[in-house]
Amino acid sequence: MSSQPQLRVLVRPGQADIDETFYAAQGAYQRTIAFFQDNARYIQFRRVLGFGSSGIVTLWTETMQPGHHGRDIAVKVPVDEDDPYFRMEMNWMSETFATSEHFVQLHDLPDQALDASLYNDPDPEAPAIMIMEYFERCELQELLVRLNEAVSNNAYLPDNQKRLEFIPARILWRLFLCLTRMCIGMAYPPQFDYDYPPIQRENIRPGEAPRLIVHFDLHPLNIFIDNTHDTFNDFPEHGWAPRFKLGDFGLTTEWDEEWTDEEKWAVVSAGKPGYQAPEQRDRQRPLQPGAIGPHTNIWGIGFLMFNALTFYFTDDDEWQPRRCNIRMPDGTAKNLNTWAPFLVGSQVYDEFKIHSIELRTLIARCMADNHRDRPSLDELLAIIQQNIANVDAAGWNAQQRWQQEKAVDPTKQKPPIDVKRPPAAEDDDLLRRFFREYLRDPPVRDDPYRDYWNEQT
């Protein structure tokens, strides 16, 4: 078997594919429209946001005041109204992860808009309707697709119209921090007491054993980009980087070492091809004590960071780990067996070398084949926060130097930014540019199935 996987570019889906998956989603769509027509007031349908083999998500707007654009909400329904995974997802969101900062949250509607007993209820007798917060800036997948499109489009544009072809390190490290908060939130879900806040930042609770909650579906379509204005002043946690949130908990499970072998195999077989951790790919590993846990989520966010760093993914059936010599944070050398393709070691791609060795090494460690070689949640959090401080300090110093040079010579012009590679020190001007080009305005995304949803089957 080859340890050199075929990397594939993250691209936008093509034209509509009218197949059995679509027809099942179409039935769920028409059922949703009928439900709101019969039961809701002051809510207007906007469009379909997306669908898959298990369900469909649609966009609606509250219209409590005539002519006023109210709050947008996302409505999710299953293809099969008796789907137990859909009820489990509602339970995770309403009970376990409610108030968690980096987790998609359920939304309540005014009583005059829709009776509270008709949605967000995990009870099997209640309607299978989930109402959640809506993210107009879409998912991590959309951001990475737009960056890939910039790489292609820039070849035909004059320099003053080209977009950046990379995510600045100061934003990548903060994405890594958001993903780590998600892992922490699964290991240490929020505690609810009489005075808990409406939003709780995920933190490790020393002395408390982590729970073995595993998402089992970590990929770029399930990482959502929050409203950038909500966290702009949240420095150093977010700042110029938006808050990223984790969604889609249909496969989320709390691992139980007492399960039978068959139950363990059934759970670990879930997930998107290519995004399964090594302990899910080997039939014997899940049977070993301690094989599944927070480290499984850590492998998943490592691969998400690989996606964000490179704009590539792989689901190559022959993909295998390979050994790479890396340097650990304490300065010692380690021969690491990692699934991170071409990031470190002798076979690193030149195009990936534009990113710091510290970031590439940490991603490779998260994607280690042996879960004991992956960083713990404590270490991961500490390394990321330290690197955020480092790149911020370098950026601040670069900004100060430029301002001093400009004060000496007001006519001096700043050298143009190389759109293909990040500078050694990223000042705030670079972050402003990335924000303007990719985060400030919501992307316009067409629905290729728009003309088919209302057709009679």
Coordinates of C-alpha atoms in Angstrom, one line a residue:
M1 CA 0.0 0.0 0.0
S2 CA 1.2 3.5 -0.8
S3 CA 1.8 6.1 1.9
Q4 CA 1.6 8.8 -0.8
P5 CA -2.1 9.7 -1.1
Q6 CA -3.5 11.4 -4.1
L7 CA -4.4 14.9 -2.9
R8 CA -7.6 16.4 -4.2
V9 CA -8.6 20.1 -4.4
L10 CA -11.6 21.3 -2.5
V11 CA -14.0 22.5 -5.2
R12 CA -17.6 23.8 -5.5
P13 CA -20.2 21.2 -6.3
G14 CA -21.3 21.2 -10.0
Q15 CA -24.7 21.0 -11.6
A16 CA -27.8 19.4 -9.9
D17 CA -27.7 15.6 -9.7
I18 CA -31.3 14.4 -9.6
D19 CA -31.0 11.1 -7.9
E20 CA -32.6 9.1 -5.1
T21 CA -30.9 11.3 -2.5
F22 CA -32.4 14.4 -4.0
Y23 CA -35.9 12.9 -4.2
A24 CA -35.7 11.9 -0.6
A25 CA -34.7 15.4 0.4
Q26 CA -37.4 16.9 -1.9
G27 CA -40.0 15.0 0.1
A28 CA -38.6 16.3 3.3
Y29 CA -38.6 19.9 1.8
Q30 CA -42.2 19.7 0.8
R31 CA -43.1 18.3 4.2
T32 CA -41.4 21.2 5.8
I33 CA -43.2 23.8 3.7
A34 CA -46.5 22.2 4.5
F35 CA -45.7 22.1 8.2
F36 CA -45.0 25.8 8.4
Q37 CA -48.0 26.7 6.3
D38 CA -50.2 24.8 8.8
N39 CA -48.6 25.7 12.1
A40 CA -46.5 28.9 11.9
R41 CA -47.1 32.6 11.5
Y42 CA -44.7 35.5 10.9
I43 CA -42.1 33.2 9.3
Q44 CA -41.1 33.4 5.6
F45 CA -39.4 30.7 3.5
R46 CA -36.2 32.0 1.8
R47 CA -34.4 29.0 0.2
V48 CA -32.8 25.6 0.6
L49 CA -29.3 25.8 2.2
G50 CA -28.3 22.2 1.7
F51 CA -29.2 18.5 1.9
G52 CA -27.7 15.1 2.3
S53 CA -28.8 11.5 2.5
S54 CA -30.2 12.0 6.0
G55 CA -31.9 15.4 5.9
I56 CA -32.3 18.9 4.5
V57 CA -31.7 22.4 5.9
T58 CA -33.7 25.4 4.8
L59 CA -33.5 29.2 5.5
W60 CA -36.4 31.1 7.0
T61 CA -36.9 34.7 8.2
E62 CA -38.9 35.9 11.2
T63 CA -41.3 38.6 10.1
M64 CA -42.9 39.8 13.3
Q65 CA -43.1 43.4 11.9
P66 CA -44.5 43.9 8.4
G67 CA -41.8 45.0 6.0
H68 CA -39.1 44.4 8.6
H69 CA -36.4 41.8 8.0
G70 CA -36.1 39.9 11.2
R71 CA -33.9 37.2 12.4
D72 CA -32.8 34.5 10.0
I73 CA -33.1 30.9 11.2
A74 CA -32.0 27.5 9.8
V75 CA -34.6 24.7 9.9
K76 CA -33.4 21.1 9.7
V77 CA -35.6 18.1 9.2
P78 CA -34.7 14.4 8.6
V79 CA -35.6 12.5 5.4
D80 CA -37.0 9.8 7.7
E81 CA -39.2 11.3 10.5
D82 CA -38.4 8.2 12.6
D83 CA -34.6 8.6 12.2
P84 CA -33.2 8.0 15.8
Y85 CA -30.0 9.9 14.9
F86 CA -31.9 13.1 14.4
R87 CA -33.4 12.8 17.9
M88 CA -30.0 12.2 19.3
E89 CA -28.7 15.3 17.5
M90 CA -31.4 17.4 19.1
N91 CA -30.6 15.9 22.5
W92 CA -26.9 16.7 22.2
M93 CA -27.7 20.3 21.2
S94 CA -30.5 21.0 23.7
E95 CA -29.0 19.2 26.7
T96 CA -25.2 18.6 26.4
F97 CA -23.8 21.5 24.3
A98 CA -26.4 24.2 25.0
T99 CA -24.5 27.6 25.7
S100 CA -21.2 26.2 24.5
E101 CA -19.5 29.1 22.6
H102 CA -18.1 27.1 19.7
F103 CA -21.1 24.8 19.1
V104 CA -24.1 25.6 16.9
Q105 CA -27.0 26.5 19.1
L106 CA -30.8 25.8 18.9
H107 CA -33.1 28.8 18.6
D108 CA -36.4 29.6 20.2
L109 CA -39.1 31.4 18.3
P110 CA -41.8 33.7 19.8
D111 CA -44.8 31.8 20.9
Q112 CA -47.0 33.7 18.5
A113 CA -44.8 32.5 15.6
L114 CA -44.7 28.7 16.4
D115 CA -45.8 26.7 19.4
A116 CA -42.7 25.7 21.4
S117 CA -44.0 22.0 21.6
L118 CA -43.6 21.7 17.8
Y119 CA -39.9 21.9 17.5
N120 CA -36.5 21.2 19.1
D121 CA -38.0 18.4 21.2
P122 CA -36.0 15.1 21.3
D123 CA -39.2 13.2 22.3
P124 CA -40.0 10.6 19.6
E125 CA -43.6 11.7 19.7
A126 CA -42.8 15.4 18.9
P127 CA -42.5 16.7 15.3
A128 CA -39.0 16.1 13.9
I129 CA -38.2 19.8 13.4
M130 CA -35.0 21.5 14.5
I131 CA -34.6 25.3 14.5
M132 CA -31.0 26.6 14.8
E133 CA -28.9 29.7 14.3
Y134 CA -28.1 30.5 10.7
F135 CA -24.6 31.3 9.4
E136 CA -24.7 33.6 6.4
R137 CA -21.0 33.3 5.9
C138 CA -21.5 29.6 5.4
E139 CA -18.9 26.9 6.3
L140 CA -15.2 26.4 6.3
Q141 CA -15.7 24.4 3.1
E142 CA -17.0 27.5 1.3
L143 CA -14.1 29.6 2.5
L144 CA -11.6 27.1 1.3
V145 CA -13.4 26.7 -2.1
R146 CA -13.3 30.5 -2.6
L147 CA -9.6 30.5 -1.8
N148 CA -9.0 27.8 -4.4
E149 CA -11.1 29.8 -6.9
A150 CA -8.8 32.8 -6.2
V151 CA -5.8 30.7 -7.1
S152 CA -7.3 29.9 -10.5
N153 CA -8.8 33.3 -11.2
N154 CA -5.7 35.3 -10.3
A155 CA -3.9 34.0 -13.3
Y156 CA -6.1 36.1 -15.5
L157 CA -6.4 39.2 -13.4
P158 CA -4.2 42.3 -13.2
D159 CA -2.2 42.6 -9.9
N160 CA -4.5 45.2 -8.4
Q161 CA -7.5 42.9 -8.7
K162 CA -5.9 39.7 -7.4
R163 CA -7.0 38.2 -4.1
L164 CA -4.8 36.5 -1.4
E165 CA -4.2 32.8 -2.1
F166 CA -3.5 31.9 1.5
I167 CA -5.0 32.2 5.0
P168 CA -2.7 34.4 7.2
A169 CA -1.0 32.5 10.0
R170 CA -2.7 34.8 12.6
I171 CA -6.1 33.6 11.4
L172 CA -5.0 29.9 11.0
W173 CA -3.8 29.7 14.6
R174 CA -7.1 31.2 15.7
L175 CA -9.0 28.6 13.6
F176 CA -6.9 26.0 15.3
L177 CA -7.9 27.5 18.7
C178 CA -11.6 27.4 17.8
L179 CA -11.3 23.7 16.8
T180 CA -9.4 22.9 20.0
R181 CA -12.2 24.6 22.0
M182 CA -14.6 22.2 20.2
C183 CA -12.6 19.2 21.4
I184 CA -12.5 20.6 24.9
G185 CA -16.2 21.2 24.8
M186 CA -16.8 17.6 24.0
A187 CA -14.5 16.4 26.7
Y188 CA -15.8 18.9 29.3
P189 CA -19.3 20.0 28.3
P190 CA -20.7 23.1 30.1
Q191 CA -21.9 22.9 33.6
F192 CA -25.4 24.2 34.3
D193 CA -26.1 25.8 37.7
Y194 CA -28.3 28.6 38.9
D195 CA -26.2 31.4 37.5
Y196 CA -24.6 30.0 34.3
P197 CA -24.0 32.5 31.5
P198 CA -25.8 32.4 28.2
I199 CA -22.5 31.6 26.4
Q200 CA -19.8 29.5 28.0
R201 CA -16.3 29.3 26.7
E202 CA -15.0 25.7 26.6
N203 CA -12.3 25.1 29.2
I204 CA -10.5 22.2 30.7
R205 CA -11.5 21.4 34.3
P206 CA -8.4 20.2 36.1
G207 CA -8.9 17.1 38.1
E208 CA -12.0 16.0 36.2
A209 CA -11.9 13.0 33.9
P210 CA -12.8 14.0 30.3
R211 CA -15.9 12.5 28.8
L212 CA -15.4 10.2 25.8
I213 CA -17.7 12.1 23.5
V214 CA -16.6 11.8 19.9
H215 CA -18.1 13.8 17.0
F216 CA -17.3 11.1 14.3
D217 CA -18.2 13.6 11.5
L218 CA -15.5 16.3 11.5
H219 CA -15.1 17.8 8.1
P220 CA -15.2 21.3 6.5
L221 CA -19.0 21.3 5.8
N222 CA -19.7 20.9 9.6
I223 CA -17.5 23.9 10.7
F224 CA -19.5 27.1 10.5
I225 CA -18.3 30.7 10.3
D226 CA -20.0 33.0 12.8
N227 CA -20.9 36.6 12.4
T228 CA -17.6 38.4 12.3
H229 CA -18.9 41.5 14.1
D230 CA -19.8 39.4 17.2
T231 CA -16.1 38.7 18.1
F232 CA -14.2 41.5 16.5
N233 CA -13.2 43.0 19.9
D234 CA -12.6 39.6 21.5
F235 CA -8.8 39.7 21.5
P236 CA -6.6 37.7 21.6
E237 CA -9.1 34.8 21.2
H238 CA -10.7 36.0 17.9
G239 CA -10.1 39.6 16.8
W240 CA -9.7 39.7 13.0
A241 CA -10.6 36.0 12.8
P242 CA -14.2 35.0 13.1
R243 CA -15.5 32.4 15.6
F244 CA -15.9 29.0 14.1
K245 CA -18.6 26.7 15.4
L246 CA -19.2 22.9 15.2
G247 CA -22.5 21.5 13.9
D248 CA -24.1 18.3 12.8
F249 CA -24.2 16.0 15.8
G250 CA -26.1 13.1 14.2
L251 CA -23.2 10.7 14.5
T252 CA -21.9 12.1 17.9
T253 CA -21.5 9.3 20.4
E254 CA -20.2 8.9 24.0
W255 CA -17.9 5.9 23.8
D256 CA -18.6 3.1 26.2
E257 CA -15.8 0.6 26.9
E258 CA -18.4 -1.9 28.0
W259 CA -20.0 -2.2 24.6
T260 CA -19.7 -5.5 22.7
D261 CA -17.2 -5.8 19.8
E262 CA -20.1 -5.5 17.4
E263 CA -21.4 -2.3 19.0
K264 CA -17.9 -0.8 18.9
W265 CA -17.5 -1.7 15.2
A266 CA -20.9 -0.2 14.3
V267 CA -20.0 3.1 15.9
V268 CA -16.5 3.6 14.5
S269 CA -17.6 2.7 11.0
A270 CA -19.5 6.0 10.8
G271 CA -18.1 9.2 9.2
K272 CA -17.1 10.7 5.9
P273 CA -14.5 8.7 3.9
G274 CA -11.0 10.2 4.4
Y275 CA -12.0 11.9 7.6
Q276 CA -12.0 8.8 9.8
A277 CA -9.2 8.7 12.4
P278 CA -6.8 5.7 12.3
E279 CA -8.5 4.0 15.2
Q280 CA -11.7 3.9 13.0
R281 CA -9.8 2.3 10.0
D282 CA -8.5 -0.8 11.8
R283 CA -10.9 -3.4 13.0
Q284 CA -8.8 -4.4 16.0
R285 CA -7.9 -0.9 17.4
P286 CA -11.4 0.0 18.6
L287 CA -11.4 -3.1 20.8
Q288 CA -8.4 -2.0 22.7
P289 CA -9.0 -0.1 26.0
G290 CA -8.6 3.6 25.6
A291 CA -8.6 3.5 21.8
I292 CA -11.4 6.0 21.3
G293 CA -11.7 9.3 23.2
P294 CA -10.7 13.0 23.0
H295 CA -7.6 12.1 20.9
T296 CA -10.0 10.8 18.2
N297 CA -11.4 14.3 17.9
I298 CA -7.9 15.8 18.0
W299 CA -7.0 13.7 14.9
G300 CA -10.1 15.1 13.2
I301 CA -9.2 18.7 13.8
G302 CA -5.7 18.0 12.7
F303 CA -7.0 17.0 9.3
L304 CA -9.3 20.0 9.2
M305 CA -6.2 22.2 9.8
F306 CA -4.5 20.3 6.9
N307 CA -7.4 21.3 4.7
A308 CA -7.2 24.9 5.8
L309 CA -3.4 25.1 5.3
T310 CA -3.3 23.4 1.9
F311 CA -6.8 23.6 0.5
Y312 CA -6.5 19.9 -0.3
F313 CA -8.1 16.7 1.1
T314 CA -7.8 13.1 0.3
D315 CA -10.0 10.0 0.6
D316 CA -7.5 7.7 -1.2
D317 CA -8.2 4.1 -0.2
E318 CA -4.5 3.4 -0.1
W319 CA -3.6 6.3 2.1
Q320 CA -1.3 5.1 4.9
P321 CA 0.8 6.9 7.6
R322 CA 4.5 7.5 7.1
R323 CA 7.4 8.2 9.4
C324 CA 8.8 11.8 9.5
N325 CA 11.6 13.3 11.6
I326 CA 10.2 16.2 13.5
R327 CA 11.4 18.5 16.3
M328 CA 9.2 18.5 19.5
P329 CA 8.5 21.7 21.4
D330 CA 11.2 20.9 24.0
G331 CA 13.8 20.7 21.2
T332 CA 14.1 16.9 21.1
A333 CA 13.9 15.0 17.8
K334 CA 11.1 12.4 17.2
N335 CA 10.5 9.9 14.4
L336 CA 6.8 10.4 14.1
N337 CA 4.4 8.1 12.3
T338 CA 1.8 10.5 10.9
W339 CA -1.1 10.6 8.5
A340 CA -0.4 14.3 7.6
P341 CA 0.6 14.1 3.9
F342 CA 3.7 16.1 2.8
L343 CA 3.7 18.6 5.7
V344 CA 6.9 17.6 7.5
G345 CA 9.9 15.4 7.0
S346 CA 11.9 14.8 3.8
Q347 CA 8.9 14.6 1.5
V348 CA 7.4 18.0 2.4
Y349 CA 5.8 19.8 -0.6
D350 CA 7.5 23.1 -1.5
E351 CA 4.1 24.8 -1.7
F352 CA 3.4 23.9 2.0
K353 CA 6.8 25.3 3.2
I354 CA 5.4 28.8 3.0
H355 CA 3.7 28.1 6.4
S356 CA 5.7 27.9 9.6
I357 CA 7.3 24.7 10.7
E358 CA 5.6 25.2 14.1
L359 CA 2.1 25.0 12.6
R360 CA 2.9 22.2 10.2
T361 CA 4.5 20.1 13.0
L362 CA 1.6 20.6 15.3
I363 CA -0.8 19.4 12.6
A364 CA 1.4 16.4 11.9
R365 CA 1.4 15.5 15.6
C366 CA -2.4 15.8 15.8
M367 CA -2.6 13.4 12.9
A368 CA -0.2 10.9 14.5
D369 CA -1.1 7.2 13.9
N370 CA -0.6 6.3 17.5
H371 CA -3.0 8.3 19.7
R372 CA -0.4 8.4 22.4
D373 CA 1.8 10.5 20.1
R374 CA -0.9 13.2 19.7
P375 CA -0.8 16.3 22.0
S376 CA -3.2 16.3 24.9
L377 CA -5.9 19.0 25.1
D378 CA -3.8 20.9 27.7
E379 CA -0.7 20.8 25.5
L380 CA -2.6 21.7 22.4
L381 CA -4.3 24.7 24.0
A382 CA -1.0 26.0 25.5
I383 CA 1.0 25.6 22.2
I384 CA -1.7 27.4 20.1
Q385 CA -2.1 30.3 22.6
Q386 CA 1.7 30.8 22.7
N387 CA 1.9 30.8 18.9
I388 CA -0.9 33.3 18.7
A389 CA 1.0 35.6 21.1
N390 CA 4.1 35.1 19.0
V391 CA 2.6 35.9 15.6
D392 CA 0.6 38.8 17.1
A393 CA 3.8 40.3 18.6
A394 CA 5.6 40.0 15.2
G395 CA 2.7 41.6 13.4
W396 CA 2.5 44.4 15.9
N397 CA 6.2 45.1 15.6
A398 CA 6.0 45.1 11.8
Q399 CA 3.1 47.5 11.9
Q400 CA 5.0 49.8 14.2
R401 CA 8.1 49.8 12.0
W402 CA 6.0 50.7 9.0
Q403 CA 4.3 53.6 10.8
Q404 CA 7.7 54.9 11.9
E405 CA 9.0 54.7 8.3
K406 CA 5.9 56.5 7.1
A407 CA 6.4 59.2 9.6
V408 CA 9.9 59.8 8.4
D409 CA 8.9 59.8 4.8
P410 CA 5.1 60.4 4.2
T411 CA 5.6 59.8 0.5
K412 CA 6.9 56.2 1.0
Q413 CA 4.7 53.5 -0.4
K414 CA 4.2 50.1 1.2
P415 CA 5.7 47.2 -0.9
P416 CA 2.9 45.2 -2.6
I417 CA 1.9 42.0 -0.8
D418 CA 2.8 38.7 -2.5
V419 CA -0.6 37.1 -2.9
K420 CA 0.9 33.6 -3.0
R421 CA 2.8 33.5 0.2
P422 CA 2.4 35.0 3.7
P423 CA 5.1 37.4 4.9
A424 CA 7.4 36.5 7.8
A425 CA 5.5 39.0 10.0
E426 CA 1.8 39.7 9.3
D427 CA 0.7 43.2 10.2
D428 CA -2.9 44.3 10.7
D429 CA -3.0 45.6 7.2
L430 CA -2.7 42.1 5.9
L431 CA -5.5 40.9 8.2
R432 CA -7.7 43.7 7.1
R433 CA -7.2 42.7 3.5
F434 CA -8.1 39.1 4.2
F435 CA -11.1 40.2 6.2
R436 CA -12.3 42.4 3.3
E437 CA -11.7 39.8 0.6
Y438 CA -13.1 36.7 2.4
L439 CA -15.0 37.5 5.6
R440 CA -16.7 40.9 5.6
D441 CA -19.4 40.2 3.1
P442 CA -21.5 37.0 3.0
P443 CA -20.8 34.9 -0.1
V444 CA -23.4 34.6 -2.8
R445 CA -24.1 30.9 -3.3
D446 CA -26.6 29.6 -5.8
D447 CA -28.8 26.5 -5.3
P448 CA -28.4 24.3 -8.4
Y449 CA -31.6 22.5 -7.4
R450 CA -33.7 25.7 -7.1
D451 CA -36.0 24.9 -10.1
Y452 CA -36.7 21.3 -8.9
W453 CA -37.8 21.5 -5.3
N454 CA -41.5 22.2 -6.0
E455 CA -41.9 19.7 -8.8
Q456 CA -44.4 17.0 -8.1
T457 CA -43.0 13.5 -7.8

